[in-house]
Amino acid sequence: MPDITQDNVVAKKMLGIFGGTFDPVHYGHLRPVAEAATTLGMDEIRLLPCHIPPHKQAPQSSPEHRLNMLRLACQEWPLFVVDQRELQWNKPSYSVDTLADFRREFSQQPLLFFIGMDSLCHLDSWYQWSSLFDYCHLVVCQRGDFLPKFNVNIQRLLDQRQTKDVAALKHQRNGLIYLAKTSKIPVSSTAIRAALSRGVVDPDWLPDSVLAYINQHHLYTQGELSPP
Ligand code: ATP
């Protein structure tokens, strides 16, 4: 008998999507998501570098550099695959548009959109935030340098959509929130850029190959956009 769910979806392989500025990519991005992927039995996560982030300053490094650093990270972490679709669109990277595009491409698979806890707490400031659930589930990773506080919108969202049932994520294509128990890694791209501009960075914060690339191309040393 096929495994049929409430919304009549046969259980399909889940696709993970993890968006960010990745300026640069670091272990706070990679480790928590990899841990959650293991818990959920997933074997592919798309890393989605944004083109123009709507919620923050323009990235310091060029798209090419951010892409190259992600590719280096993916060589060490085969779970991750770079997805360039947002970089190919010359417009602000709204997650709801990107996820709609994924849904057009993968009409039947559960789509799991990974975010950090800080992003969940501010989700109600995102463009068309409640429509995200028309396209994907959310998997929320712990964030080491952030104390979570849920406002009324986010608490209501969790009351309506949170699940602790991994199987439910497989059997529904979208609509749920899963809070993953992941390591708290207190690092951010901002902290790495600041450390690099002072000339010292903790090598435990990011993959060696990414740090070597940063040094080779003199990235983040002057606070200016650095062409490849
Ligand atoms: P910046 O410091 O430049 O703002 P960042 O380190 O926060 O960057 P982003 O690329 O903006 O990284 O984040 C992409 C996603 O990664 C977001 O969902 C964010 O919550 C998550 N994230 C970033 N750092 C961590 C961390 N240390 N632990 C867990 N999640 C993280």
PDB file of C-alpha atoms and ligand atoms in Angstrom:
ATOM      1  CA  MET A   1       0.000   0.000   0.000  1.00  0.00           C
ATOM      2  CA  PRO A   2       1.361   3.471  -0.791  1.00  0.00           C
ATOM      3  CA  ASP A   3       1.759   5.791   2.136  1.00  0.00           C
ATOM      4  CA  ILE A   4      -1.076   8.315   1.710  1.00  0.00           C
ATOM      5  CA  THR A   5      -1.392  11.397   3.909  1.00  0.00           C
ATOM      6  CA  GLN A   6      -4.041  13.868   4.976  1.00  0.00           C
ATOM      7  CA  ASP A   7      -3.451  15.926   1.855  1.00  0.00           C
ATOM      8  CA  ASN A   8      -3.173  12.808  -0.286  1.00  0.00           C
ATOM      9  CA  VAL A   9       0.518  13.135  -0.967  1.00  0.00           C
ATOM     10  CA  VAL A  10       2.541   9.966  -1.341  1.00  0.00           C
ATOM     11  CA  ALA A  11       5.648  10.385   0.867  1.00  0.00           C
ATOM     12  CA  LYS A  12       8.402  11.822  -1.338  1.00  0.00           C
ATOM     13  CA  LYS A  13      11.989  12.738  -0.836  1.00  0.00           C
ATOM     14  CA  MET A  14      12.257  16.025   1.043  1.00  0.00           C
ATOM     15  CA  LEU A  15      14.253  18.863  -0.510  1.00  0.00           C
ATOM     16  CA  GLY A  16      16.108  21.240   1.809  1.00  0.00           C
ATOM     17  CA  ILE A  17      16.682  24.901   0.961  1.00  0.00           C
ATOM     18  CA  PHE A  18      18.859  27.238   3.007  1.00  0.00           C
ATOM     19  CA  GLY A  19      19.130  30.868   1.970  1.00  0.00           C
ATOM     20  CA  GLY A  20      21.531  33.517   3.164  1.00  0.00           C
ATOM     21  CA  THR A  21      23.925  36.248   2.239  1.00  0.00           C
ATOM     22  CA  PHE A  22      26.882  33.964   3.000  1.00  0.00           C
ATOM     23  CA  ASP A  23      29.271  36.914   3.200  1.00  0.00           C
ATOM     24  CA  PRO A  24      31.195  34.712   4.017  1.00  0.00           C
ATOM     25  CA  VAL A  25      29.765  31.224   4.656  1.00  0.00           C
ATOM     26  CA  HIS A  26      30.753  29.888   8.116  1.00  0.00           C
ATOM     27  CA  TYR A  27      30.218  26.945  10.469  1.00  0.00           C
ATOM     28  CA  GLY A  28      27.226  28.661  12.099  1.00  0.00           C
ATOM     29  CA  HIS A  29      25.523  28.197   8.726  1.00  0.00           C
ATOM     30  CA  LEU A  30      26.754  24.694   7.957  1.00  0.00           C
ATOM     31  CA  ARG A  31      26.806  22.725  11.210  1.00  0.00           C
ATOM     32  CA  PRO A  32      23.302  23.366  12.582  1.00  0.00           C
ATOM     33  CA  VAL A  33      21.688  22.734   9.194  1.00  0.00           C
ATOM     34  CA  ALA A  34      23.725  19.552   8.682  1.00  0.00           C
ATOM     35  CA  GLU A  35      22.685  18.315  12.131  1.00  0.00           C
ATOM     36  CA  ALA A  36      19.022  19.008  11.447  1.00  0.00           C
ATOM     37  CA  ALA A  37      19.303  17.326   8.045  1.00  0.00           C
ATOM     38  CA  THR A  38      20.692  14.202   9.727  1.00  0.00           C
ATOM     39  CA  THR A  39      17.829  14.181  12.235  1.00  0.00           C
ATOM     40  CA  LEU A  40      15.346  14.498   9.388  1.00  0.00           C
ATOM     41  CA  GLY A  41      17.058  11.879   7.203  1.00  0.00           C
ATOM     42  CA  MET A  42      17.777  14.303   4.353  1.00  0.00           C
ATOM     43  CA  ASP A  43      20.597  13.956   1.869  1.00  0.00           C
ATOM     44  CA  GLU A  44      20.442  17.220  -0.101  1.00  0.00           C
ATOM     45  CA  ILE A  45      20.302  20.826   0.998  1.00  0.00           C
ATOM     46  CA  ARG A  46      20.412  23.621  -1.581  1.00  0.00           C
ATOM     47  CA  LEU A  47      22.454  26.618  -0.456  1.00  0.00           C
ATOM     48  CA  LEU A  48      20.862  29.691  -1.907  1.00  0.00           C
ATOM     49  CA  PRO A  49      23.024  32.827  -1.951  1.00  0.00           C
ATOM     50  CA  CYS A  50      20.836  35.911  -2.202  1.00  0.00           C
ATOM     51  CA  HIS A  51      21.378  38.613  -4.780  1.00  0.00           C
ATOM     52  CA  ILE A  52      20.013  41.725  -3.043  1.00  0.00           C
ATOM     53  CA  PRO A  53      18.999  41.039   0.579  1.00  0.00           C
ATOM     54  CA  PRO A  54      15.797  42.995   1.339  1.00  0.00           C
ATOM     55  CA  HIS A  55      16.427  43.155   5.122  1.00  0.00           C
ATOM     56  CA  LYS A  56      20.024  44.216   5.401  1.00  0.00           C
ATOM     57  CA  GLN A  57      22.904  46.094   3.822  1.00  0.00           C
ATOM     58  CA  ALA A  58      24.243  44.981   0.443  1.00  0.00           C
ATOM     59  CA  PRO A  59      26.847  42.230   0.768  1.00  0.00           C
ATOM     60  CA  GLN A  60      30.448  43.370   1.020  1.00  0.00           C
ATOM     61  CA  SER A  61      31.751  40.702  -1.360  1.00  0.00           C
ATOM     62  CA  SER A  62      30.647  40.257  -4.948  1.00  0.00           C
ATOM     63  CA  PRO A  63      28.210  37.461  -5.898  1.00  0.00           C
ATOM     64  CA  GLU A  64      31.107  35.659  -7.621  1.00  0.00           C
ATOM     65  CA  HIS A  65      33.213  35.597  -4.466  1.00  0.00           C
ATOM     66  CA  ARG A  66      30.292  34.479  -2.294  1.00  0.00           C
ATOM     67  CA  LEU A  67      29.508  31.769  -4.811  1.00  0.00           C
ATOM     68  CA  ASN A  68      33.114  30.579  -4.972  1.00  0.00           C
ATOM     69  CA  MET A  69      33.312  30.387  -1.171  1.00  0.00           C
ATOM     70  CA  LEU A  70      30.092  28.369  -1.063  1.00  0.00           C
ATOM     71  CA  ARG A  71      31.450  25.990  -3.705  1.00  0.00           C
ATOM     72  CA  LEU A  72      34.554  25.415  -1.591  1.00  0.00           C
ATOM     73  CA  ALA A  73      32.392  24.677   1.457  1.00  0.00           C
ATOM     74  CA  CYS A  74      30.302  22.236  -0.605  1.00  0.00           C
ATOM     75  CA  GLN A  75      33.431  20.302  -1.596  1.00  0.00           C
ATOM     76  CA  GLU A  76      33.964  19.518   2.087  1.00  0.00           C
ATOM     77  CA  TRP A  77      30.276  19.009   2.883  1.00  0.00           C
ATOM     78  CA  PRO A  78      28.676  16.899   0.145  1.00  0.00           C
ATOM     79  CA  LEU A  79      25.261  17.324   1.757  1.00  0.00           C
ATOM     80  CA  PHE A  80      25.212  20.866   0.359  1.00  0.00           C
ATOM     81  CA  VAL A  81      24.687  21.925  -3.255  1.00  0.00           C
ATOM     82  CA  VAL A  82      24.767  25.541  -4.451  1.00  0.00           C
ATOM     83  CA  ASP A  83      21.628  26.845  -6.131  1.00  0.00           C
ATOM     84  CA  GLN A  84      22.184  30.055  -8.101  1.00  0.00           C
ATOM     85  CA  ARG A  85      18.640  31.036  -8.938  1.00  0.00           C
ATOM     86  CA  GLU A  86      18.464  34.190  -6.773  1.00  0.00           C
ATOM     87  CA  LEU A  87      21.768  35.448  -8.179  1.00  0.00           C
ATOM     88  CA  GLN A  88      20.364  35.095 -11.673  1.00  0.00           C
ATOM     89  CA  TRP A  89      17.407  37.368 -10.939  1.00  0.00           C
ATOM     90  CA  ASN A  90      18.242  41.055 -10.965  1.00  0.00           C
ATOM     91  CA  LYS A  91      15.869  42.004  -8.143  1.00  0.00           C
ATOM     92  CA  PRO A  92      15.648  41.846  -4.336  1.00  0.00           C
ATOM     93  CA  SER A  93      15.629  38.245  -3.102  1.00  0.00           C
ATOM     94  CA  TYR A  94      12.231  37.739  -1.501  1.00  0.00           C
ATOM     95  CA  SER A  95      12.010  34.218  -0.091  1.00  0.00           C
ATOM     96  CA  VAL A  96       8.342  33.901  -0.987  1.00  0.00           C
ATOM     97  CA  ASP A  97       9.147  34.419  -4.703  1.00  0.00           C
ATOM     98  CA  THR A  98      12.051  32.000  -4.557  1.00  0.00           C
ATOM     99  CA  LEU A  99       9.993  29.327  -2.835  1.00  0.00           C
ATOM    100  CA  ALA A 100       7.187  29.749  -5.365  1.00  0.00           C
ATOM    101  CA  ASP A 101       9.791  29.134  -8.045  1.00  0.00           C
ATOM    102  CA  PHE A 102      11.017  25.988  -6.259  1.00  0.00           C
ATOM    103  CA  ARG A 103       7.415  24.813  -5.968  1.00  0.00           C
ATOM    104  CA  ARG A 104       6.911  25.200  -9.721  1.00  0.00           C
ATOM    105  CA  GLU A 105      10.000  23.031 -10.274  1.00  0.00           C
ATOM    106  CA  PHE A 106       9.253  20.448  -7.559  1.00  0.00           C
ATOM    107  CA  SER A 107       5.490  20.213  -7.533  1.00  0.00           C
ATOM    108  CA  GLN A 108       5.146  17.145  -5.318  1.00  0.00           C
ATOM    109  CA  GLN A 109       8.113  17.059  -2.947  1.00  0.00           C
ATOM    110  CA  PRO A 110       8.009  18.422   0.583  1.00  0.00           C
ATOM    111  CA  LEU A 111      10.154  21.583   0.558  1.00  0.00           C
ATOM    112  CA  LEU A 112      11.942  22.330   3.820  1.00  0.00           C
ATOM    113  CA  PHE A 113      13.178  25.893   4.169  1.00  0.00           C
ATOM    114  CA  PHE A 114      15.893  26.149   6.836  1.00  0.00           C
ATOM    115  CA  ILE A 115      16.317  29.338   8.862  1.00  0.00           C
ATOM    116  CA  GLY A 116      18.071  30.351  12.077  1.00  0.00           C
ATOM    117  CA  MET A 117      16.136  31.205  15.240  1.00  0.00           C
ATOM    118  CA  ASP A 118      16.827  34.930  14.750  1.00  0.00           C
ATOM    119  CA  SER A 119      15.083  34.739  11.378  1.00  0.00           C
ATOM    120  CA  LEU A 120      12.047  33.014  12.899  1.00  0.00           C
ATOM    121  CA  CYS A 121      11.728  35.764  15.518  1.00  0.00           C
ATOM    122  CA  HIS A 122      11.615  38.402  12.766  1.00  0.00           C
ATOM    123  CA  LEU A 123       9.681  36.392  10.210  1.00  0.00           C
ATOM    124  CA  ASP A 124       6.619  38.643  10.444  1.00  0.00           C
ATOM    125  CA  SER A 125       8.678  41.479   8.936  1.00  0.00           C
ATOM    126  CA  TRP A 126       9.335  39.458   5.754  1.00  0.00           C
ATOM    127  CA  TYR A 127       7.483  40.266   2.541  1.00  0.00           C
ATOM    128  CA  GLN A 128       4.276  38.153   2.370  1.00  0.00           C
ATOM    129  CA  TRP A 129       5.558  36.062   5.270  1.00  0.00           C
ATOM    130  CA  SER A 130       2.404  34.053   5.878  1.00  0.00           C
ATOM    131  CA  SER A 131       2.377  32.928   2.220  1.00  0.00           C
ATOM    132  CA  LEU A 132       5.671  31.095   2.762  1.00  0.00           C
ATOM    133  CA  PHE A 133       3.656  28.220   4.186  1.00  0.00           C
ATOM    134  CA  ASP A 134       1.818  27.784   0.889  1.00  0.00           C
ATOM    135  CA  TYR A 135       5.104  26.527  -0.519  1.00  0.00           C
ATOM    136  CA  CYS A 136       7.271  25.047   2.236  1.00  0.00           C
ATOM    137  CA  HIS A 137       7.753  23.840   5.786  1.00  0.00           C
ATOM    138  CA  LEU A 138      10.142  25.776   8.011  1.00  0.00           C
ATOM    139  CA  VAL A 139      12.965  24.048   9.856  1.00  0.00           C
ATOM    140  CA  VAL A 140      14.380  26.369  12.497  1.00  0.00           C
ATOM    141  CA  CYS A 141      17.937  25.878  13.774  1.00  0.00           C
ATOM    142  CA  GLN A 142      19.195  27.151  17.135  1.00  0.00           C
ATOM    143  CA  ARG A 143      21.432  30.201  17.002  1.00  0.00           C
ATOM    144  CA  GLY A 144      24.210  30.526  19.571  1.00  0.00           C
ATOM    145  CA  ASP A 145      24.530  34.299  19.676  1.00  0.00           C
ATOM    146  CA  PHE A 146      20.809  35.030  19.954  1.00  0.00           C
ATOM    147  CA  LEU A 147      18.219  34.880  22.746  1.00  0.00           C
ATOM    148  CA  PRO A 148      14.848  33.923  21.217  1.00  0.00           C
ATOM    149  CA  LYS A 149      11.763  35.982  22.017  1.00  0.00           C
ATOM    150  CA  PHE A 150       8.518  35.303  20.132  1.00  0.00           C
ATOM    151  CA  ASN A 151       6.154  38.207  19.512  1.00  0.00           C
ATOM    152  CA  VAL A 152       2.404  37.627  19.297  1.00  0.00           C
ATOM    153  CA  ASN A 153       2.442  36.860  15.546  1.00  0.00           C
ATOM    154  CA  ILE A 154       5.233  34.308  15.824  1.00  0.00           C
ATOM    155  CA  GLN A 155       3.724  32.652  18.907  1.00  0.00           C
ATOM    156  CA  ARG A 156       0.401  32.310  17.072  1.00  0.00           C
ATOM    157  CA  LEU A 157       2.196  30.872  14.056  1.00  0.00           C
ATOM    158  CA  LEU A 158       3.908  28.280  16.260  1.00  0.00           C
ATOM    159  CA  ASP A 159       0.629  27.418  18.003  1.00  0.00           C
ATOM    160  CA  GLN A 160      -0.929  26.763  14.596  1.00  0.00           C
ATOM    161  CA  ARG A 161       1.907  25.116  12.713  1.00  0.00           C
ATOM    162  CA  GLN A 162       4.565  23.635  14.994  1.00  0.00           C
ATOM    163  CA  THR A 163       5.119  19.888  14.779  1.00  0.00           C
ATOM    164  CA  LYS A 164       7.556  17.581  16.550  1.00  0.00           C
ATOM    165  CA  ASP A 165       6.642  14.747  14.194  1.00  0.00           C
ATOM    166  CA  VAL A 166       9.306  14.228  11.544  1.00  0.00           C
ATOM    167  CA  ALA A 167       6.993  11.938   9.580  1.00  0.00           C
ATOM    168  CA  ALA A 168       4.485  14.779   9.206  1.00  0.00           C
ATOM    169  CA  LEU A 169       7.104  16.797   7.326  1.00  0.00           C
ATOM    170  CA  LYS A 170       7.428  13.978   4.815  1.00  0.00           C
ATOM    171  CA  HIS A 171       3.745  13.402   4.332  1.00  0.00           C
ATOM    172  CA  GLN A 172       2.707  17.021   3.841  1.00  0.00           C
ATOM    173  CA  ARG A 173       4.320  19.164   1.182  1.00  0.00           C
ATOM    174  CA  ASN A 174       4.251  22.428   3.147  1.00  0.00           C
ATOM    175  CA  GLY A 175       2.708  24.299   6.058  1.00  0.00           C
ATOM    176  CA  LEU A 176       4.531  23.087   9.199  1.00  0.00           C
ATOM    177  CA  ILE A 177       7.271  24.421  11.486  1.00  0.00           C
ATOM    178  CA  TYR A 178       9.864  22.132  13.039  1.00  0.00           C
ATOM    179  CA  LEU A 179      12.186  23.498  15.749  1.00  0.00           C
ATOM    180  CA  ALA A 180      15.364  21.454  15.392  1.00  0.00           C
ATOM    181  CA  LYS A 181      17.608  20.680  18.348  1.00  0.00           C
ATOM    182  CA  THR A 182      20.942  21.800  16.925  1.00  0.00           C
ATOM    183  CA  SER A 183      24.266  22.953  18.366  1.00  0.00           C
ATOM    184  CA  LYS A 184      24.511  26.612  19.239  1.00  0.00           C
ATOM    185  CA  ILE A 185      27.398  28.050  17.246  1.00  0.00           C
ATOM    186  CA  PRO A 186      28.040  31.666  18.274  1.00  0.00           C
ATOM    187  CA  VAL A 187      29.454  33.029  15.036  1.00  0.00           C
ATOM    188  CA  SER A 188      28.179  35.373  12.354  1.00  0.00           C
ATOM    189  CA  SER A 189      29.457  36.708   9.052  1.00  0.00           C
ATOM    190  CA  THR A 190      29.487  40.174  10.654  1.00  0.00           C
ATOM    191  CA  ALA A 191      31.845  38.967  13.401  1.00  0.00           C
ATOM    192  CA  ILE A 192      34.084  37.272  10.822  1.00  0.00           C
ATOM    193  CA  ARG A 193      34.239  40.391   8.624  1.00  0.00           C
ATOM    194  CA  ALA A 194      35.054  42.528  11.671  1.00  0.00           C
ATOM    195  CA  ALA A 195      37.783  40.115  12.766  1.00  0.00           C
ATOM    196  CA  LEU A 196      39.271  40.005   9.275  1.00  0.00           C
ATOM    197  CA  SER A 197      39.335  43.796   9.048  1.00  0.00           C
ATOM    198  CA  ARG A 198      41.402  43.736  12.265  1.00  0.00           C
ATOM    199  CA  GLY A 199      43.653  41.120  10.693  1.00  0.00           C
ATOM    200  CA  VAL A 200      42.794  38.147  12.928  1.00  0.00           C
ATOM    201  CA  VAL A 201      40.068  35.565  12.633  1.00  0.00           C
ATOM    202  CA  ASP A 202      39.431  32.363  14.583  1.00  0.00           C
ATOM    203  CA  PRO A 203      40.077  29.534  12.079  1.00  0.00           C
ATOM    204  CA  ASP A 204      37.475  27.410  13.889  1.00  0.00           C
ATOM    205  CA  TRP A 205      34.721  29.700  12.580  1.00  0.00           C
ATOM    206  CA  LEU A 206      34.843  28.683   8.916  1.00  0.00           C
ATOM    207  CA  PRO A 207      36.253  25.986   6.608  1.00  0.00           C
ATOM    208  CA  ASP A 208      40.024  26.231   5.948  1.00  0.00           C
ATOM    209  CA  SER A 209      39.456  26.397   2.196  1.00  0.00           C
ATOM    210  CA  VAL A 210      37.108  29.380   2.606  1.00  0.00           C
ATOM    211  CA  LEU A 211      39.583  31.185   4.844  1.00  0.00           C
ATOM    212  CA  ALA A 212      42.390  30.498   2.343  1.00  0.00           C
ATOM    213  CA  TYR A 213      40.180  31.932  -0.447  1.00  0.00           C
ATOM    214  CA  ILE A 214      39.471  35.047   1.638  1.00  0.00           C
ATOM    215  CA  ASN A 215      43.179  35.574   2.252  1.00  0.00           C
ATOM    216  CA  GLN A 216      44.107  34.886  -1.359  1.00  0.00           C
ATOM    217  CA  HIS A 217      41.641  37.520  -2.618  1.00  0.00           C
ATOM    218  CA  HIS A 218      42.176  39.981   0.256  1.00  0.00           C
ATOM    219  CA  LEU A 219      38.472  40.020   1.073  1.00  0.00           C
ATOM    220  CA  TYR A 220      37.017  41.952   4.005  1.00  0.00           C
ATOM    221  CA  THR A 221      40.178  43.838   4.738  1.00  0.00           C
ATOM    222  CA  GLN A 222      38.958  47.345   3.845  1.00  0.00           C
ATOM    223  CA  GLY A 223      35.195  47.314   4.180  1.00  0.00           C
ATOM    224  CA  GLU A 224      34.738  47.849   0.443  1.00  0.00           C
ATOM    225  CA  LEU A 225      33.042  45.850  -2.250  1.00  0.00           C
ATOM    226  CA  SER A 226      35.703  43.536  -3.663  1.00  0.00           C
ATOM    227  CA  PRO A 227      35.390  42.540  -7.322  1.00  0.00           C
ATOM    228  CA  PRO A 228      36.623  39.053  -8.263  1.00  0.00           C
TER     229      PRO A 228
HETATM  230  P1  ATP B   1      25.475  38.697   8.858  1.00  0.00           P
HETATM  231  O1  ATP B   1      26.285  38.628  10.117  1.00  0.00           O
HETATM  232  O2  ATP B   1      26.189  39.280   7.670  1.00  0.00           O
HETATM  233  O3  ATP B   1      24.125  39.334   9.090  1.00  0.00           O
HETATM  234  P2  ATP B   1      24.808  35.901   9.185  1.00  0.00           P
HETATM  235  O4  ATP B   1      26.019  35.261   9.769  1.00  0.00           O
HETATM  236  O5  ATP B   1      23.678  36.205  10.122  1.00  0.00           O
HETATM  237  O6  ATP B   1      25.212  37.202   8.370  1.00  0.00           O
HETATM  238  P3  ATP B   1      23.249  35.135   6.882  1.00  0.00           P
HETATM  239  O7  ATP B   1      23.933  34.687   5.643  1.00  0.00           O
HETATM  240  O8  ATP B   1      22.598  36.448   6.852  1.00  0.00           O
HETATM  241  O9  ATP B   1      24.351  34.958   8.045  1.00  0.00           O
HETATM  242  O10 ATP B   1      22.203  34.078   7.428  1.00  0.00           O
HETATM  243  C1  ATP B   1      21.560  33.138   6.658  1.00  0.00           C
HETATM  244  C2  ATP B   1      20.787  32.228   7.566  1.00  0.00           C
HETATM  245  O11 ATP B   1      21.705  31.575   8.451  1.00  0.00           O
HETATM  246  C3  ATP B   1      19.748  32.906   8.463  1.00  0.00           C
HETATM  247  O12 ATP B   1      18.577  32.099   8.487  1.00  0.00           O
HETATM  248  C4  ATP B   1      20.411  32.917   9.829  1.00  0.00           C
HETATM  249  O13 ATP B   1      19.448  32.845  10.845  1.00  0.00           O
HETATM  250  C5  ATP B   1      21.260  31.650   9.779  1.00  0.00           C
HETATM  251  N1  ATP B   1      22.444  31.717  10.630  1.00  0.00           N
HETATM  252  C6  ATP B   1      23.497  32.538  10.492  1.00  0.00           C
HETATM  253  N2  ATP B   1      24.414  32.332  11.461  1.00  0.00           N
HETATM  254  C7  ATP B   1      23.917  31.339  12.241  1.00  0.00           C
HETATM  255  C8  ATP B   1      24.392  30.678  13.432  1.00  0.00           C
HETATM  256  N3  ATP B   1      25.523  31.018  14.017  1.00  0.00           N
HETATM  257  N4  ATP B   1      23.619  29.689  13.952  1.00  0.00           N
HETATM  258  C9  ATP B   1      22.441  29.351  13.362  1.00  0.00           C
HETATM  259  N5  ATP B   1      21.932  29.952  12.260  1.00  0.00           N
HETATM  260  C10 ATP B   1      22.659  30.941  11.701  1.00  0.00           C
END
